[in-house]
mmCIF file of C-alpha atoms in Angstrom:
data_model
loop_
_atom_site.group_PDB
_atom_site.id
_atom_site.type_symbol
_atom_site.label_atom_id
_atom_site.label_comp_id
_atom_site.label_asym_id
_atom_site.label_seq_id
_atom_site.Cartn_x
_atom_site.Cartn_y
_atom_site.Cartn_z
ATOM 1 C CA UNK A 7 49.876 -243.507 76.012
ATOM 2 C CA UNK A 8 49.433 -240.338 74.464
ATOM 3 C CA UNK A 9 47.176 -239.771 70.950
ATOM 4 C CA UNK A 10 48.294 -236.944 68.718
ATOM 5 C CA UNK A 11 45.537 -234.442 68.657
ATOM 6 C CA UNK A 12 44.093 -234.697 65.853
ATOM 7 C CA UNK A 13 44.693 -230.944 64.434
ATOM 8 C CA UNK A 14 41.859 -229.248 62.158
ATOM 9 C CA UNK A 15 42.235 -226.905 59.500
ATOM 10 C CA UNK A 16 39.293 -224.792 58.894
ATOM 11 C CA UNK A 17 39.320 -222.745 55.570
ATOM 12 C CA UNK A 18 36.138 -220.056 55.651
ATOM 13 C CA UNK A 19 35.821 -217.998 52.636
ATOM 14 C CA UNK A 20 34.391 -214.629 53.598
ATOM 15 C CA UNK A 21 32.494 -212.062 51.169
ATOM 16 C CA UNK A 22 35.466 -210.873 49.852
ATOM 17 C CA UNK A 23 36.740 -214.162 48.177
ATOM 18 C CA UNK A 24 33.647 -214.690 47.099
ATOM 19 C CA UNK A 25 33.617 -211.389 45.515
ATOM 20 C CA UNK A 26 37.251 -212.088 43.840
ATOM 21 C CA UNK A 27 35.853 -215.608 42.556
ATOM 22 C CA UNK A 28 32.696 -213.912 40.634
ATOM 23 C CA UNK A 29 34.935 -211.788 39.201
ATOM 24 C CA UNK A 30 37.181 -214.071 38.234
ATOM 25 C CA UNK A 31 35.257 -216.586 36.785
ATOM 26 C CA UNK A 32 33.846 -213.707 34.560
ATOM 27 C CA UNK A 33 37.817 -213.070 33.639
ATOM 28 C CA UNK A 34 38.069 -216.620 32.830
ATOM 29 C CA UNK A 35 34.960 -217.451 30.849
ATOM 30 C CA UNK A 36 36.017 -214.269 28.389
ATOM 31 C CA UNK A 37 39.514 -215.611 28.269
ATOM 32 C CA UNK A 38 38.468 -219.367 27.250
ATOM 33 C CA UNK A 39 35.772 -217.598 24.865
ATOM 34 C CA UNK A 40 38.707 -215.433 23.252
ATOM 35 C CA UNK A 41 40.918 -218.068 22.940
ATOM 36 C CA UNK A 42 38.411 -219.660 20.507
ATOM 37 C CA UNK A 43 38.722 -216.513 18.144
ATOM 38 C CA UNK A 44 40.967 -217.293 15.100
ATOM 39 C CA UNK A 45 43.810 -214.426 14.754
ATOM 40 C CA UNK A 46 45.588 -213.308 11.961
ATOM 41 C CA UNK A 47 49.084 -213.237 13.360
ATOM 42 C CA UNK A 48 50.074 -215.532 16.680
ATOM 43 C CA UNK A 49 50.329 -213.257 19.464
ATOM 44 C CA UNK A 50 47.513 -211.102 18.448
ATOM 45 C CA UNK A 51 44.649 -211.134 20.733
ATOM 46 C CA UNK A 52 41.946 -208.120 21.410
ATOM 47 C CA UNK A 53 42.660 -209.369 25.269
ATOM 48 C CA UNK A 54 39.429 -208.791 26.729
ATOM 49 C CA UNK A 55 39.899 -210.301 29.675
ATOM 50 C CA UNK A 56 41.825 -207.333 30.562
ATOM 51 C CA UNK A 57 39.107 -205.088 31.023
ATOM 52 C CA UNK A 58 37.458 -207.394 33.948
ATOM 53 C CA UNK A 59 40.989 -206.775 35.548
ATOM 54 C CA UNK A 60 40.696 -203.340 34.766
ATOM 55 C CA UNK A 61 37.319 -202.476 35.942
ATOM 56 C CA UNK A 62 37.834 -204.313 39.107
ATOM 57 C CA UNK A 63 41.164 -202.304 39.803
ATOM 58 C CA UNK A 64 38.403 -198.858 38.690
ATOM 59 C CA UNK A 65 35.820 -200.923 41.708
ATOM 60 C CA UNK A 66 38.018 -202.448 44.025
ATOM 61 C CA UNK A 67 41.820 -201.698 43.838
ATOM 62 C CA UNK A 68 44.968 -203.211 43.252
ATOM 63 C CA UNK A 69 44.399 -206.315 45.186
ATOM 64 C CA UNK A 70 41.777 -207.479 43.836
ATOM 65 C CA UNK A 71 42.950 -206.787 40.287
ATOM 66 C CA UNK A 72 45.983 -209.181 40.951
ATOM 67 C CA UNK A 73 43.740 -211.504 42.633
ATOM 68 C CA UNK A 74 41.681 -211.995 39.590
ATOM 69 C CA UNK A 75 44.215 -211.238 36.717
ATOM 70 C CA UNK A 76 46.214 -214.137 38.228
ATOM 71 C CA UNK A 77 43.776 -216.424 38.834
ATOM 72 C CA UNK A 78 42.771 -215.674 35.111
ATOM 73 C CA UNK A 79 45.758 -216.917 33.570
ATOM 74 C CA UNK A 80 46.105 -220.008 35.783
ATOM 75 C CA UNK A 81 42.614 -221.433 35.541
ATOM 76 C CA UNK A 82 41.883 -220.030 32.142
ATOM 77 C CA UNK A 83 45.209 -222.144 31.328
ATOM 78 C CA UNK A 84 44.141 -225.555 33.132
ATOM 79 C CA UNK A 85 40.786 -224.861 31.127
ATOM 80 C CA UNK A 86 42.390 -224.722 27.750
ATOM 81 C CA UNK A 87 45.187 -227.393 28.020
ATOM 82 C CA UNK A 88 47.888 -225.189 27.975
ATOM 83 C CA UNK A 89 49.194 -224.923 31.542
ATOM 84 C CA UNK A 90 52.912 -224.667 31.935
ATOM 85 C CA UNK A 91 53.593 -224.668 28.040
ATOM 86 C CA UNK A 92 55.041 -221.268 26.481
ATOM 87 C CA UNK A 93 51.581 -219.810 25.680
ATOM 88 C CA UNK A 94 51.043 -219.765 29.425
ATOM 89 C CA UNK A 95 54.744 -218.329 30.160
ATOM 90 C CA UNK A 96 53.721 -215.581 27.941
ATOM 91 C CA UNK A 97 50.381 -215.025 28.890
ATOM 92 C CA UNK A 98 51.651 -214.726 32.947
ATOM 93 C CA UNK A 99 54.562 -212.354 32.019
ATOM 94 C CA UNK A 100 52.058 -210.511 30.402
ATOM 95 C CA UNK A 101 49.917 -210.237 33.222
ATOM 96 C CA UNK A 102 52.067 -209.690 35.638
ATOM 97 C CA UNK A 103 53.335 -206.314 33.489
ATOM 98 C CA UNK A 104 49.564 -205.218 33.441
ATOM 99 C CA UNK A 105 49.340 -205.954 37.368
ATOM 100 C CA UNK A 106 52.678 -204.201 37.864
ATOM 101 C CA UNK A 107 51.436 -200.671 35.994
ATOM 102 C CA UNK A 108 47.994 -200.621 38.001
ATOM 103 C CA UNK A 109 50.493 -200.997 40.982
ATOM 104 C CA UNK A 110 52.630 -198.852 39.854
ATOM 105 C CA UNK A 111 49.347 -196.352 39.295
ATOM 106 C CA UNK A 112 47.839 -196.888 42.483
ATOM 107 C CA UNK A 113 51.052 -195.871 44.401
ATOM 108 C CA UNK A 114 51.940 -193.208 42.540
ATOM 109 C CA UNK A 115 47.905 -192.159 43.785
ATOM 110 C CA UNK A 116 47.805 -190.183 40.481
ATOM 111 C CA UNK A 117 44.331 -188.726 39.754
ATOM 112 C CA UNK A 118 44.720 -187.366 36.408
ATOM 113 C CA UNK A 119 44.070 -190.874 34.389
ATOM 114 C CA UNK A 120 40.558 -192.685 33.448
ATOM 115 C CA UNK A 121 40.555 -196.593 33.018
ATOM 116 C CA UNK A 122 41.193 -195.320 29.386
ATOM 117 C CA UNK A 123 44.841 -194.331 29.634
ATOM 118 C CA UNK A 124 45.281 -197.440 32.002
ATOM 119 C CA UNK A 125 44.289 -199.528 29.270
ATOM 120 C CA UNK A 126 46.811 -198.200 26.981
ATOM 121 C CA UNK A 127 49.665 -199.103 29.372
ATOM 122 C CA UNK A 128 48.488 -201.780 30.120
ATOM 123 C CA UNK A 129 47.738 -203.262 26.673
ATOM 124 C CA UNK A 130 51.620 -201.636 26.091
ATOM 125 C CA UNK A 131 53.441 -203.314 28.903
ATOM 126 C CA UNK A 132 51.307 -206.543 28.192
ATOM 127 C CA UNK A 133 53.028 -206.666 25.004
ATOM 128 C CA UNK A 134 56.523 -205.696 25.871
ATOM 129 C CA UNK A 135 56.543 -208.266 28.379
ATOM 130 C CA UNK A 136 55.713 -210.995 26.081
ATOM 131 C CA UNK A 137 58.475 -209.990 23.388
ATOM 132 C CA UNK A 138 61.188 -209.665 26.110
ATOM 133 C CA UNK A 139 59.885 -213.485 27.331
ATOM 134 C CA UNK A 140 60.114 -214.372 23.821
ATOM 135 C CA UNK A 141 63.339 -212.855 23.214
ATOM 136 C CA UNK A 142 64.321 -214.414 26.541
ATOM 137 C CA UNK A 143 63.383 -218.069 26.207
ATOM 138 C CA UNK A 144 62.386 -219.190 22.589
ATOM 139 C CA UNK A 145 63.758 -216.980 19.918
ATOM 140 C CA UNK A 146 66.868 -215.166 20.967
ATOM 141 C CA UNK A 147 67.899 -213.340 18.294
ATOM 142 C CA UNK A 148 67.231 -209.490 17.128
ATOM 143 C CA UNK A 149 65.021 -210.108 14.113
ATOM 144 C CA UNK A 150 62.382 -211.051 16.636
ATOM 145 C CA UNK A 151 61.828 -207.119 17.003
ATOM 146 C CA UNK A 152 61.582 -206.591 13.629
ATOM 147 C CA UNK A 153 58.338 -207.688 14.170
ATOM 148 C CA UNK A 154 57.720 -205.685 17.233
ATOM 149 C CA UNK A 155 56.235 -202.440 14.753
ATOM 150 C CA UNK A 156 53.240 -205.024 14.223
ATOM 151 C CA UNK A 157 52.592 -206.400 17.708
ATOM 152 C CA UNK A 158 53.029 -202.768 19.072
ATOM 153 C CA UNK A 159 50.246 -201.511 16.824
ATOM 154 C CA UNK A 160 47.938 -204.618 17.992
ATOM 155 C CA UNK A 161 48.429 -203.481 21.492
ATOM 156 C CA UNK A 162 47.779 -199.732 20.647
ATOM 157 C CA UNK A 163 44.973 -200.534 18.723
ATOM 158 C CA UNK A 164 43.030 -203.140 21.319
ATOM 159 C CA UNK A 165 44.115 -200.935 24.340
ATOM 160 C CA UNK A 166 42.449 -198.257 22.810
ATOM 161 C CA UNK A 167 39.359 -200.381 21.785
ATOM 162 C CA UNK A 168 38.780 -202.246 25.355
ATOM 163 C CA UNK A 169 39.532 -198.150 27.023
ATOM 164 C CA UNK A 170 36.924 -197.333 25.347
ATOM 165 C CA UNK A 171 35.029 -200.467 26.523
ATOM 166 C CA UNK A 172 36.054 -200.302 30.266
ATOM 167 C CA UNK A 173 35.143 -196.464 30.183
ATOM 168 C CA UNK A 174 31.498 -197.280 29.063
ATOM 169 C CA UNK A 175 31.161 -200.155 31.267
ATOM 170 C CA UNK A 176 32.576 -197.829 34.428
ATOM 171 C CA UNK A 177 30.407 -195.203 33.630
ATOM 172 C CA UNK A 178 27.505 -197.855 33.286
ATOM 173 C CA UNK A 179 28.359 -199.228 37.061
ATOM 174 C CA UNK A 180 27.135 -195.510 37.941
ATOM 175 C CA UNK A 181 30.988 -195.092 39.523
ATOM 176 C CA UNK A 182 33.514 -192.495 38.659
ATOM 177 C CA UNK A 183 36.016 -192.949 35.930
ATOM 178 C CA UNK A 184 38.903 -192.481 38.037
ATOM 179 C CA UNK A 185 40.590 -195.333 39.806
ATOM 180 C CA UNK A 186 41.016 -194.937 43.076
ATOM 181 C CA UNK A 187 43.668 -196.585 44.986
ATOM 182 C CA UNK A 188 41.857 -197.671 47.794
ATOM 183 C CA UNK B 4 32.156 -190.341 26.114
ATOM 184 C CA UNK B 5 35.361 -188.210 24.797
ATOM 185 C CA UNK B 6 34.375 -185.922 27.392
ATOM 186 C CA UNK B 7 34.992 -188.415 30.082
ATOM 187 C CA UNK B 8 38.667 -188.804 29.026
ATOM 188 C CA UNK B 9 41.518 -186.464 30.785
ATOM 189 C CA UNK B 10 44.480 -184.645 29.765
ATOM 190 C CA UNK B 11 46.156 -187.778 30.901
ATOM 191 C CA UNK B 12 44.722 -189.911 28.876
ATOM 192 C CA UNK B 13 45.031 -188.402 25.713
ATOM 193 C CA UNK B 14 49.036 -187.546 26.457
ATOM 194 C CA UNK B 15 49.022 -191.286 27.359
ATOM 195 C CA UNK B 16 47.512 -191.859 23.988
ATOM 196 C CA UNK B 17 49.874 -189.389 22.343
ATOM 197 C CA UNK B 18 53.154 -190.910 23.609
ATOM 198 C CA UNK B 19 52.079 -194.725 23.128
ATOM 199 C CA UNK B 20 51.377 -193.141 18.927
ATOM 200 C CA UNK B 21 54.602 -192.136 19.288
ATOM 201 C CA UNK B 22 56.156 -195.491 20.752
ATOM 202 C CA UNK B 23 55.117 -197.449 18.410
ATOM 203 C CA UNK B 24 55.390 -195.158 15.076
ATOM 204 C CA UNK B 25 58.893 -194.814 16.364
ATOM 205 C CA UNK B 26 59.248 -198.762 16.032
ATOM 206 C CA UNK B 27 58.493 -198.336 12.530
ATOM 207 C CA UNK B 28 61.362 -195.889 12.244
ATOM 208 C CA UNK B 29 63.920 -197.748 14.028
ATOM 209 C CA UNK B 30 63.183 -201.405 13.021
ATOM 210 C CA UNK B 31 61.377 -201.247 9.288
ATOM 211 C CA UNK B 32 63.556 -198.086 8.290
ATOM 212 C CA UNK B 33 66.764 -199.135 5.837
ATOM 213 C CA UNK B 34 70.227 -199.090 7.023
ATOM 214 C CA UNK B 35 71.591 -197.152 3.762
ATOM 215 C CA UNK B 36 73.612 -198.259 0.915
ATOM 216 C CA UNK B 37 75.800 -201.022 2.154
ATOM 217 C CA UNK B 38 79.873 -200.646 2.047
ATOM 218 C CA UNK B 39 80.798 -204.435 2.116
ATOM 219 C CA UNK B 40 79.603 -208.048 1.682
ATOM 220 C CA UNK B 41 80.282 -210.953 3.524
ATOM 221 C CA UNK B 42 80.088 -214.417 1.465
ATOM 222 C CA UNK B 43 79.717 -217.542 3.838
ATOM 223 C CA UNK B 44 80.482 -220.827 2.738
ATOM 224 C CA UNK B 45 79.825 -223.768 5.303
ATOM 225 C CA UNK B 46 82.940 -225.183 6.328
ATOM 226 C CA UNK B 47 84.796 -222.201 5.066
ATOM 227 C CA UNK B 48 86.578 -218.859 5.814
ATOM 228 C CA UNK B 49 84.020 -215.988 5.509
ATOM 229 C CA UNK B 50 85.169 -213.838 2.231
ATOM 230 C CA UNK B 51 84.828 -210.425 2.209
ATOM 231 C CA UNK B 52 83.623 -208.506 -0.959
ATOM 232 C CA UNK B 53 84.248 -204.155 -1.109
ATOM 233 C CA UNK B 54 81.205 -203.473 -3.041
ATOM 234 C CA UNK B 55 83.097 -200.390 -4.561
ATOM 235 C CA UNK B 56 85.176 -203.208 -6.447
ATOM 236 C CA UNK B 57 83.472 -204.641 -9.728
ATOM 237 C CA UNK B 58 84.579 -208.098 -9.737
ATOM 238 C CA UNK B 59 82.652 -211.681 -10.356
ATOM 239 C CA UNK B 60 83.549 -214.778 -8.272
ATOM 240 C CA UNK B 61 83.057 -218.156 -8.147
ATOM 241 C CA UNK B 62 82.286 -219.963 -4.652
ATOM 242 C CA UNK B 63 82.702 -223.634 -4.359
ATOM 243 C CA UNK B 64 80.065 -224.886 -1.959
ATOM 244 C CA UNK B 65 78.341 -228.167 -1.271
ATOM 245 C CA UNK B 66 76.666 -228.490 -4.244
ATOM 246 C CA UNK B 67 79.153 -226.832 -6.865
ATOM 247 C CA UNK B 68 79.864 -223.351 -8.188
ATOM 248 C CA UNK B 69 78.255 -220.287 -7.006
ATOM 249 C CA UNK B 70 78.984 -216.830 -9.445
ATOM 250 C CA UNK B 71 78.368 -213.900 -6.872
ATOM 251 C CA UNK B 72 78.783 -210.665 -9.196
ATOM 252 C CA UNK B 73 79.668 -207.119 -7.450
ATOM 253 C CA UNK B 74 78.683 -203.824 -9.329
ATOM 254 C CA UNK B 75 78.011 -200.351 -8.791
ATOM 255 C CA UNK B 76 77.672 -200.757 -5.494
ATOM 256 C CA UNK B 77 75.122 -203.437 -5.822
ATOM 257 C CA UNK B 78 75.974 -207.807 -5.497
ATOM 258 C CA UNK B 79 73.842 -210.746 -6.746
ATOM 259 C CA UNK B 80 73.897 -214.084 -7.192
ATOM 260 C CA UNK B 81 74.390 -214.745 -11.021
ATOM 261 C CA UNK B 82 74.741 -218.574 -10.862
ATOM 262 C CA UNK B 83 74.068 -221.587 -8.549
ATOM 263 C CA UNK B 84 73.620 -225.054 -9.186
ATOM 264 C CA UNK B 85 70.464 -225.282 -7.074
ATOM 265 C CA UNK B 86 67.075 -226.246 -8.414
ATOM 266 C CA UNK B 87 64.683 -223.025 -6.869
ATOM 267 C CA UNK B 88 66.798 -220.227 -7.562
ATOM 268 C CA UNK B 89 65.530 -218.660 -4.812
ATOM 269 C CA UNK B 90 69.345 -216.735 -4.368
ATOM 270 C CA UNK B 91 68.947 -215.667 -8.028
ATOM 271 C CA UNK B 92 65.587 -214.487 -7.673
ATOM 272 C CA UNK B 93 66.955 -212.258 -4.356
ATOM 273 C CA UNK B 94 68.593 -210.195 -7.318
ATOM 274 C CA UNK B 95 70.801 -207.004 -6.676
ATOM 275 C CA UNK B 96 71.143 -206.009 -2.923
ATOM 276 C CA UNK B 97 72.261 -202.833 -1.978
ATOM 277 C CA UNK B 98 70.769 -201.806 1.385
ATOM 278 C CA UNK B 99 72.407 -202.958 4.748
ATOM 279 C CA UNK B 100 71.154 -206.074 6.468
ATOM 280 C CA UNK B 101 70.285 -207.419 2.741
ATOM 281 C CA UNK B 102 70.318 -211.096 2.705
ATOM 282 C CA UNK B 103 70.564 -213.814 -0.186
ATOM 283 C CA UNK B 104 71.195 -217.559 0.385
ATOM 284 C CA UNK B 105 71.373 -220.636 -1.151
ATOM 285 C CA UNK B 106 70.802 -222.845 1.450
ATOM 286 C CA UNK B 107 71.257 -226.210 -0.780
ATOM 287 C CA UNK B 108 74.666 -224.945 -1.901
ATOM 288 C CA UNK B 109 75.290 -223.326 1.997
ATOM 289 C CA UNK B 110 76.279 -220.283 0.469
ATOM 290 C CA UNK B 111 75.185 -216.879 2.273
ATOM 291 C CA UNK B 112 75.569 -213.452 1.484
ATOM 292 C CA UNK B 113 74.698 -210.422 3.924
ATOM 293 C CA UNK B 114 75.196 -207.235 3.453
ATOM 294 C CA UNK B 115 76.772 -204.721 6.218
ATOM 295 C CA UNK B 116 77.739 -201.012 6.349
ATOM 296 C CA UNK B 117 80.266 -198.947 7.084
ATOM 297 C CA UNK B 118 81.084 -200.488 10.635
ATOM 298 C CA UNK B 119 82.035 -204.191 9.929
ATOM 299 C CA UNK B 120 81.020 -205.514 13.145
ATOM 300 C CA UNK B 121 82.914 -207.961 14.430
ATOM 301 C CA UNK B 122 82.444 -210.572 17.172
ATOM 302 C CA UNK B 123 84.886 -213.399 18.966
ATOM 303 C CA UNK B 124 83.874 -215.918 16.089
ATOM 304 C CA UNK B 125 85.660 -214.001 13.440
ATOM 305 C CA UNK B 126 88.940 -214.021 15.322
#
């Protein structure tokens, strides 16, 4: 008679997803914080969060950044109750389109950009993303970008506000500005 | 902490200014004076007005009779049997993409330019 072997799977986290969880919880606990803010217009959030995916793509590089951006939207969303509705859709497209210009960034291996101008494409391509999903799936029709003036100026406006916040905090971590795509 | 930003970043910064200002242009900016209107009635043919005509006519919705009045380029509603008034209150349109309803009579009025667009529904 033969007994299946009984098969083990061992899962052993080493330093570096230990590193990605810190860092990610610290994404997520400003996410569920700023989803408590009231805003004036639906869709318009400062998106804080994004500078902890930011900085870590200034500390660590691209795969970290997608590491915790990711895990971000999908815990943040379990924690507020709104995994798998449209706010989630949106909020994943929207990270995703951040992930994809740091990526895009950190094989072009420019040097001539600080976390600042990052943060302005990134706050940019957030946004677009979200209006094309919206377009896409809930309200197909053109007047939707009639609105797109106002969203567009949100996104300038907070990517230049949380540039400004990742250059200070980069500076802080006694590192250089400038990403490097390690 | 200016001094820490680059060249990139501020051209960065300059082009995004101009991305979005030129938003403002191409979505909040008028479409001129309007050549034509387009009356829609539910359940009925659309009716096309030349807003170079000055001419008054009565629309039989769902309610009763609408008065749409075209002059000097310009085309209101003048009379509907609705209780708000909300079509009357729209007053004279003249720009294209204008819009006046009244939704409890289901009569619509939009506004278009030179180039009457036309899709597979109007066929």
């Amino acid at each position: 008679m033969v007994y299946p072997v009984k098969r083990q799977l061992r899962l052993t986290a080493t330093n570096e997803d230990y590193r990605v969880a810190k860092l990610a919880a610290l994404a997520i606990g400003i996410h569920v914080l700023e989803a408590a803010l009231p805003s004036p217009l639906p869709g318009i959030k400062p998106g804080l969060a994004n500078i902890v995916t930011l900085i870590v793509f200034a500390l660590y590089g691209i795969r970290f950044a997608s590491w915790v951006s990711l895990l971000r939207v999908f815990v943040g969303s379990l924690i507020i109750g709104t995994f798998l509705s449209p706010t989630f859709v949106l909020s994943l497209s929207g990270a995703v389109a951040s992930v994809l210009v740091l990526w895009v960034y950190s094989q072009w291996r420019l040097k001539s950009l600080s976390v600042f101008g990052l943060a302005i494409l990134m706050s940019i391509a957030h946004m677009s993303a979200q209006l094309i999903m919206v377009y896409w799936l809930f309200i197909p029709h053109e007047a939707l970008f009639v609105l797109s003036p106002v969203f567009m100026t949100a996104a300038l406006v907070f990517g230049v506000f949380n540039g400004f916040i990742a250059v200070k905090v980069t500076s802080r971590l006694n590192q250089h500005a400038y990403p490097t795509s390690s | 902490m200016i001094k820490e930003l680059t060249k990139g970043d501020i051209s960065i910064f300059v082009v995004a200014l101009g991305f979005v200002l030129s938003l403002y242009v191409i979505f909040w900016s008028t479409g001129g004076d309007a050549r034509h209107a387009h009356v829609n009635v539910v359940g009925k043919k659309q009716v096309i007005l030349d807003l170079k005509e000055e001419i008054s006519i009565k629309v039989e919705g769902v309610l009763g009779v609408s008065i749409i009045e075209v002059k000097d380029g310009k085309v209101r509603f003048v009379e509907s049997p609705c209780s708000n008034k909300v079509c009357i209150r729209s007053g004279w349109l003249s720009q294209v993409n204008s819009l006046a309803a009244c939704l409890p009579n289901g009569v619509s009025l939009y506004l278009v330019g030179s180039k009457a667009r036309f899709d597979s529904i109007n066929f």
